[in-house]
Amino acid sequence: MEHAATPAWALLAYLVSGVLFILALRGLSSPSTSQRGNRFGMIGMGIAVVTTLVTHLPNMMAAPEVPEVPYDFLLDLPGLGAILVAIAIGGSIGWLTARRIKMTDMPQLVAAFHSLVGMAAVLVGWAAYLNPEAFGIAVREVLTTDQLAKSYGALQIFPQSRIEMGLGIAIGAITFSGSVIAFLKLAGKMSGAPIMLPGRHVINLGTLAAIIGLTGYFTLDQSLWVIAAVTALSFLIGFLLIIPIGGADMPVVVSMLNSYSGWAAAAMGFTLHNTAMIITGALVGSSGAILSYIMCKAMNRSFISVIAGGFGVVAETGGEAKEQRPWKRGSAEDAAFLLGEAEQVIIIPGYGMAVAQAQHVLREMGDQLKARGVRVKYAIHPVAGRMPGHMNVLLAEAQVPYDDVFELEDINGEFAQTDVAFIIGANDVVNPAAKTDKSSPIYGMPVFDVEKAKSIMFIKRSMGGVGYAGVDNDVFYMDQTMMLLADAKKMVEDINKALSN
């Protein structure tokens, strides 16, 4: 059976969806336009879903033909009704999850959603393999003389469709298992430290070579064992690629898995002959890849090293004994006095702020300082937090004005004219070792020049903790640094009380 041509109006609708998806990405590039970008994306996806349902409605409503494939029991499921029920269930779960999720849990939620996209690609690929006629990707093999006794001939899937199917299943499986590991690391269900398997590079390369080889062989032999082997090995390599990656690289991993999910969707779009899926998958895949590259540059990480599964990653050194050095401890009252006397304060948030959910009290502190005539600015590092844009999302939730939020390259030159650099829950992104110590695992990573500020206030729970990279921070011991050891939210609340008096 040949796949029916897509109507012209449907192609136009898919084109409109693609334009809306591009506008969505454009809107999501800035916190001030992110809500509008989300609306564009929702509208575009709504158009794509409705168009797909309408174009396939005649086939779903028609009386089912007697199946002539060995997996015919899978074809007895109801059509349109089941799809609408699935949309209702999935939409309800997504809506409730988005309403209830804490902003601090957003990174692991993103990883979980990526896993669902990957598994969807795997299931679609297998559905196409089990019933290729329904997808219009197969022809019947010409019967030989000794096959004439059979009532039907074997189905031969088109070679190009086998390639699309194999790639979609492989990328989807890698996305699923990799996202599950990322979720467990981000949620604290397993260690965030790199887990280095012996001979991991040889194992990874061998597994990837086997996947590529079997995918190529699948074009010659569509036996069940071939596609099953591709699926199993792809699930395995996704696991192997992510477990060696430590917490410091998690923002890159999240954006990388986002890219994988897009390419999996694009591959399945070719199998389904669905233009919208091809466009959407390509947009997500390419934008995720570009973001991953940008994140790697911001962290002084090799893009190839990260996607290869921690190739050349330096093991974390958090367990090593640290040199005892003198440092100064301050109180909330001390901090409030210095902040109130300042002309300009730059606030640098990190994941510690997210864990303590201190963004709202931090914004209240900024408002109090502004009322005293202090210039308050927020400095955001590209890799602060556990996913790209994590700090931007938290500050936006706390209704911090967008005009007060600056990226690293836009504000780094102002620290020399700043009275107080207020660091809350950040560490590696303000560590001067990135600029001076060639032996440091973060050497070369762009960081904030906080040491140039007249005074530095550093909120962290204790002096025993270190950042994701596992290295000590010279800023703790500088003459102008005041360490504020406490829960971030509690400390800022105490500072706010002191400022109010």
XYZ file of C-alpha atoms in Angstrom:
501
model
C 0.000 0.000 0.000
C 1.364 3.420 -0.890
C 1.166 6.243 1.561
C -1.548 8.731 0.669
C -0.318 12.137 -0.400
C -0.707 14.856 2.224
C -3.340 17.432 1.164
C -2.091 20.888 0.206
C -4.020 22.551 3.039
C -2.362 20.210 5.541
C 1.098 21.071 4.217
C 0.233 24.746 4.632
C -0.960 24.106 8.194
C 2.278 22.289 8.989
C 4.206 25.225 7.542
C 2.309 27.602 9.825
C 3.125 25.311 12.756
C 6.789 25.382 11.805
C 6.807 29.184 11.707
C 5.138 29.288 15.133
C 7.749 26.902 16.511
C 10.511 29.181 15.227
C 8.789 32.162 16.859
C 8.524 30.112 20.051
C 12.279 29.515 20.091
C 12.852 33.185 19.403
C 10.575 34.140 22.288
C 12.235 31.709 24.685
C 15.606 33.381 24.098
C 14.679 36.128 26.568
C 12.821 36.012 29.916
C 10.778 39.064 28.906
C 9.343 37.277 25.859
C 9.307 33.702 27.174
C 5.583 33.627 27.937
C 4.786 34.770 24.421
C 7.175 32.161 23.052
C 5.405 29.452 25.029
C 2.060 30.555 23.612
C 3.408 30.390 20.066
C 4.678 26.873 20.728
C 1.358 25.737 22.188
C -0.621 27.150 19.286
C 1.765 25.606 16.753
C 1.539 22.195 18.400
C -2.246 22.462 18.582
C -2.436 23.173 14.855
C -0.098 20.272 14.078
C -2.062 17.777 16.207
C -5.461 18.794 14.834
C -4.166 18.737 11.257
C -2.724 15.245 11.715
C -5.966 13.937 13.208
C -8.120 15.458 10.483
C -5.946 14.146 7.637
C -6.025 10.635 9.102
C -9.662 10.709 10.193
C -11.029 8.872 7.112
C -8.626 5.975 7.691
C -9.450 5.799 11.386
C -13.208 5.818 10.791
C -13.158 3.281 7.960
C -13.976 -0.360 8.588
C -10.770 -2.209 9.417
C -9.394 -4.529 6.798
C -8.502 -8.089 7.668
C -4.876 -7.788 8.749
C -2.344 -9.846 6.902
C 0.601 -9.508 9.230
C 1.620 -11.847 12.039
C 1.064 -9.157 14.685
C -2.584 -8.529 13.804
C -3.721 -8.496 17.421
C -2.062 -5.086 17.781
C -4.351 -3.662 15.100
C -7.595 -4.376 16.938
C -7.246 -1.303 19.150
C -9.800 1.469 18.572
C -8.618 4.407 16.472
C -9.782 7.966 17.047
C -11.351 7.268 20.445
C -8.143 5.824 21.832
C -6.137 8.764 20.495
C -8.466 11.336 22.081
C -8.403 9.472 25.398
C -4.580 9.333 25.267
C -4.407 13.069 24.545
C -6.738 13.790 27.462
C -4.748 11.624 29.867
C -1.366 12.944 28.746
C -2.549 16.547 28.716
C -4.018 16.228 32.215
C -0.838 14.702 33.604
C 1.266 17.415 31.983
C -0.990 20.206 33.248
C -1.075 18.887 36.822
C 2.664 18.295 36.845
C 3.420 21.801 35.608
C 1.089 23.285 38.222
C 2.552 21.370 41.152
C 6.241 21.115 40.325
C 8.631 23.206 42.403
C 10.960 25.465 40.493
C 13.901 23.767 42.211
C 12.774 20.472 40.663
C 12.502 21.852 37.135
C 15.812 20.349 35.863
C 14.815 16.781 36.713
C 11.338 17.391 35.303
C 12.894 18.438 31.994
C 15.046 15.305 32.015
C 11.967 13.166 32.718
C 10.056 14.742 29.837
C 12.993 14.118 27.517
C 12.823 10.439 28.449
C 9.153 10.352 27.423
C 9.985 11.829 24.007
C 12.686 9.208 23.533
C 10.408 6.338 24.492
C 7.688 7.686 22.198
C 10.132 7.533 19.284
C 11.025 3.941 20.168
C 7.370 2.886 20.346
C 6.486 4.603 17.064
C 9.425 2.908 15.383
C 8.355 -0.496 16.644
C 4.752 0.149 15.611
C 5.973 0.949 12.103
C 8.057 -2.227 12.063
C 5.206 -4.450 13.241
C 2.642 -2.954 10.854
C 4.495 -1.270 7.974
C 1.510 -1.330 5.605
C -0.400 1.022 7.878
C 2.456 3.505 7.526
C 2.773 3.049 3.772
C 6.412 2.001 4.011
C 6.264 -1.558 2.666
C 5.417 -3.620 -0.404
C 4.595 -7.301 -0.721
C 7.397 -9.554 -1.796
C 6.796 -11.339 -5.097
C 5.750 -14.911 -4.368
C 7.885 -17.774 -5.644
C 6.479 -21.074 -6.867
C 6.847 -22.848 -3.542
C 5.122 -19.939 -1.765
C 1.925 -20.066 -3.812
C 0.231 -22.197 -1.185
C 0.393 -19.256 1.204
C -2.424 -16.729 1.208
C -0.111 -13.724 1.375
C 3.460 -12.826 0.689
C 6.038 -11.383 3.072
C 6.086 -7.634 3.603
C 9.281 -5.879 2.554
C 9.908 -2.544 4.244
C 11.489 0.051 1.954
C 15.274 0.298 2.597
C 15.128 4.056 3.195
C 12.328 3.509 5.710
C 14.430 0.921 7.520
C 17.223 3.488 7.885
C 14.778 6.091 9.233
C 13.221 3.526 11.548
C 16.570 2.278 12.840
C 17.898 5.779 13.476
C 14.699 6.903 15.183
C 14.633 3.883 17.479
C 18.353 4.144 18.265
C 18.316 7.866 19.060
C 15.051 7.534 20.976
C 16.401 4.683 23.112
C 19.607 6.604 23.842
C 17.518 9.627 24.821
C 15.301 7.544 27.108
C 17.967 5.713 29.086
C 20.274 8.741 29.177
C 17.458 10.967 30.444
C 16.551 8.451 33.144
C 20.132 8.549 34.457
C 20.160 12.365 34.254
C 16.880 12.455 36.187
C 18.259 10.184 38.908
C 21.421 12.298 39.244
C 19.513 15.594 39.318
C 16.946 14.283 41.781
C 19.637 12.972 44.108
C 18.527 9.348 43.637
C 22.067 8.420 42.627
C 25.467 10.026 43.056
C 26.086 13.136 40.995
C 29.787 12.300 40.835
C 31.178 10.775 37.634
C 30.944 6.969 37.674
C 33.931 5.778 35.692
C 33.625 2.216 34.387
C 36.900 0.463 33.517
C 37.485 0.453 29.783
C 34.429 2.653 29.254
C 35.738 4.273 26.073
C 36.372 0.928 24.408
C 32.949 -0.313 25.528
C 31.223 2.853 24.301
C 32.958 2.855 20.935
C 32.291 -0.842 20.468
C 28.628 -0.465 21.331
C 28.195 2.538 19.029
C 29.940 0.676 16.205
C 27.617 -2.287 16.739
C 24.551 -0.010 16.621
C 25.705 1.648 13.401
C 26.622 -1.693 11.842
C 23.315 -3.337 12.765
C 21.366 -0.319 11.512
C 23.147 -0.681 8.176
C 22.547 -4.445 8.147
C 18.862 -3.787 8.843
C 18.580 -2.400 5.313
C 19.486 -5.868 4.042
C 17.748 -8.033 6.613
C 14.570 -6.862 8.372
C 14.552 -9.796 10.804
C 13.150 -9.163 14.262
C 16.465 -9.908 15.988
C 18.216 -7.076 14.130
C 15.884 -4.300 15.211
C 15.650 -5.818 18.707
C 19.443 -5.774 19.006
C 19.598 -2.134 17.851
C 17.006 -1.216 20.472
C 18.726 -3.072 23.318
C 22.202 -1.735 22.513
C 20.840 1.810 22.214
C 19.236 1.614 25.639
C 22.577 0.383 26.967
C 24.718 3.096 25.357
C 22.431 5.840 26.672
C 23.109 4.548 30.158
C 26.843 4.215 29.547
C 27.172 7.707 28.066
C 25.577 9.572 30.973
C 26.830 7.813 34.125
C 30.436 9.091 33.653
C 29.215 12.702 33.508
C 29.399 14.587 36.790
C 27.113 17.197 38.274
C 29.204 20.073 36.929
C 28.300 19.074 33.384
C 24.593 18.475 34.027
C 23.459 21.697 32.293
C 25.212 20.484 29.140
C 23.682 17.024 29.514
C 20.147 18.443 29.775
C 20.524 20.514 26.604
C 22.271 17.612 24.835
C 19.418 15.212 25.649
C 17.008 17.858 24.421
C 18.865 17.779 21.103
C 18.726 13.980 20.970
C 14.967 13.993 21.532
C 14.558 16.383 18.615
C 16.562 14.231 16.214
C 14.601 11.150 17.304
C 11.348 12.952 16.555
C 12.648 14.102 13.161
C 13.634 10.551 12.201
C 10.182 9.299 13.163
C 8.679 12.146 11.139
C 10.196 10.643 8.004
C 8.804 7.226 8.903
C 5.336 8.678 9.481
C 5.547 10.979 6.450
C 4.680 13.834 8.810
C 6.117 17.211 7.833
C 5.337 18.799 11.184
C 7.365 16.192 13.080
C 10.297 16.620 10.723
C 10.273 20.403 11.125
C 9.754 20.306 14.883
C 12.362 17.619 15.444
C 14.936 19.434 13.325
C 14.318 22.694 15.191
C 14.607 21.052 18.609
C 17.616 18.980 17.576
C 19.580 21.833 16.048
C 18.734 24.366 18.755
C 19.635 21.849 21.473
C 22.949 21.093 19.774
C 23.777 24.786 19.458
C 22.857 25.377 23.104
C 25.004 22.425 24.176
C 27.951 23.887 22.284
C 27.420 27.304 23.888
C 27.216 25.715 27.336
C 30.420 23.771 26.736
C 32.213 26.966 25.723
C 30.908 28.663 28.869
C 32.260 25.818 31.020
C 35.526 25.307 29.130
C 34.399 21.791 28.263
C 34.989 20.005 24.985
C 31.665 19.392 23.232
C 32.956 16.101 21.808
C 34.183 15.041 25.249
C 30.817 15.585 26.874
C 28.732 13.844 24.217
C 31.231 10.973 24.253
C 30.336 10.344 27.863
C 32.807 12.226 30.004
C 35.826 11.466 27.808
C 38.753 13.073 29.567
C 36.680 14.411 32.462
C 38.734 15.131 35.541
C 37.404 13.259 38.536
C 35.959 15.398 41.292
C 38.325 16.064 44.163
C 35.848 16.961 46.870
C 37.174 14.254 49.157
C 40.722 15.604 49.324
C 41.984 17.322 52.447
C 41.927 21.085 52.196
C 44.462 23.523 53.541
C 43.300 25.355 56.656
C 43.304 29.089 55.881
C 41.976 32.076 57.820
C 38.588 33.483 56.850
C 36.141 36.032 58.253
C 32.612 35.231 59.365
C 29.886 37.871 59.367
C 26.332 38.195 60.636
C 23.095 39.312 59.004
C 23.418 42.657 60.793
C 26.942 43.169 59.429
C 25.736 42.370 55.930
C 22.726 44.665 56.202
C 24.920 47.590 57.284
C 27.343 47.187 54.358
C 24.551 46.655 51.840
C 22.648 49.699 53.061
C 25.741 51.918 52.723
C 26.612 50.707 49.205
C 26.038 52.587 45.970
C 25.948 49.461 43.783
C 25.345 45.822 44.680
C 25.684 42.931 42.238
C 23.895 39.730 43.261
C 25.220 36.415 41.885
C 22.747 33.534 42.443
C 23.551 29.842 42.104
C 22.029 26.449 42.718
C 22.212 26.957 46.500
C 19.633 29.715 46.125
C 17.397 27.319 44.203
C 17.702 24.579 46.826
C 16.840 27.027 49.626
C 14.049 28.590 47.499
C 15.440 31.982 48.435
C 14.546 33.823 45.217
C 11.520 35.613 46.693
C 13.274 36.914 49.821
C 16.231 37.861 47.632
C 13.971 40.015 45.473
C 12.572 41.598 48.683
C 16.127 42.432 49.749
C 16.765 44.018 46.359
C 13.596 46.093 46.673
C 14.640 47.343 50.107
C 18.056 48.318 48.841
C 16.549 50.142 45.844
C 14.314 52.069 48.232
C 17.507 53.280 49.921
C 18.905 54.462 46.588
C 21.239 51.506 46.010
C 21.708 50.275 42.420
C 20.955 46.556 42.429
C 21.872 44.235 39.576
C 21.659 40.445 39.177
C 24.492 38.626 37.392
C 23.623 35.301 35.722
C 26.244 32.805 34.607
C 25.277 30.613 31.606
C 25.786 27.402 33.591
C 24.531 28.483 37.014
C 22.128 25.856 38.355
C 21.287 22.469 36.901
C 19.944 23.414 33.485
C 20.283 26.254 30.965
C 18.434 29.338 32.160
C 17.756 27.904 35.624
C 18.542 31.128 37.478
C 16.635 33.232 34.956
C 13.533 31.130 35.545
C 13.784 31.441 39.325
C 14.297 35.204 39.243
C 11.424 35.596 36.801
C 9.214 33.574 39.160
C 10.154 36.006 41.949
C 9.220 38.905 39.604
C 12.696 40.380 39.508
C 12.592 43.057 36.752
C 14.149 41.791 33.536
C 16.111 45.015 33.175
C 17.971 44.206 36.412
C 19.249 40.840 35.152
C 22.527 40.715 33.210
C 24.559 37.987 31.561
C 28.229 37.444 32.409
C 29.695 39.267 29.412
C 27.442 42.292 30.001
C 28.248 42.864 33.662
C 31.707 41.447 34.337
C 33.362 44.792 33.687
C 31.338 46.490 36.465
C 32.730 44.633 39.484
C 35.638 47.043 39.790
C 33.094 49.843 40.375
C 30.875 47.756 42.672
C 30.709 48.149 46.438
C 29.319 44.693 47.259
C 29.327 41.431 45.314
C 26.595 39.383 46.996
C 27.063 35.666 46.192
C 24.204 33.380 47.165
C 24.570 29.668 46.539
C 27.107 29.999 43.704
C 30.678 28.730 43.808
C 32.499 27.568 40.689
C 31.216 30.503 38.625
C 33.043 32.946 40.935
C 36.204 30.880 41.478
C 39.322 32.761 40.298
C 41.144 29.421 39.906
C 39.465 29.266 36.508
C 41.719 32.155 35.466
C 44.948 31.382 37.317
C 45.346 27.678 38.067
C 46.106 25.601 34.970
C 45.834 22.397 37.012
C 42.266 23.183 38.058
C 39.437 21.230 36.361
C 37.659 24.535 35.748
C 40.659 26.333 34.230
C 39.617 28.425 31.242
C 35.977 28.583 32.280
C 34.672 32.190 32.136
C 33.837 33.349 35.672
C 32.688 36.529 37.388
C 35.447 38.914 38.501
C 33.995 39.227 42.026
C 37.453 39.646 43.551
C 37.535 43.153 42.027
C 34.585 44.326 44.159
C 35.279 46.407 47.278
C 33.424 43.902 49.486
C 32.259 40.342 48.917
C 29.473 38.577 50.818
C 29.366 34.839 50.363
C 26.358 32.844 51.555
C 26.905 29.105 51.897
C 25.889 26.472 54.427
C 29.363 25.661 55.710
C 33.037 26.019 54.906
C 33.238 22.284 54.265
C 31.324 22.328 51.014
C 32.789 22.871 47.570
C 31.242 23.421 44.164
C 30.384 20.828 41.544
C 33.979 20.817 40.322
C 35.172 19.807 43.796
C 37.814 22.505 44.157
C 38.360 25.062 46.900
C 37.638 28.733 46.251
C 40.185 31.454 47.042
C 37.360 33.988 47.339
C 36.461 32.470 50.729
C 39.767 33.656 52.196
C 40.139 37.115 50.643
C 40.481 40.146 52.909
C 37.312 41.775 51.557
C 35.198 38.611 51.870
C 32.594 38.114 54.599
C 31.340 34.537 54.890
C 27.654 34.252 55.825
C 27.272 30.611 56.857
C 23.615 29.611 56.983
C 20.712 28.420 54.923
C 20.411 30.932 52.089
C 16.745 31.734 52.665
C 17.153 32.117 56.432
C 20.185 34.391 56.045
C 18.480 36.676 53.526
C 15.367 36.835 55.721
C 17.545 37.950 58.640
C 19.238 40.548 56.426
C 15.826 41.872 55.381
C 14.808 42.212 59.044
C 18.020 44.096 59.796
C 17.468 46.407 56.813
C 13.929 47.145 58.021
C 15.125 48.313 61.451
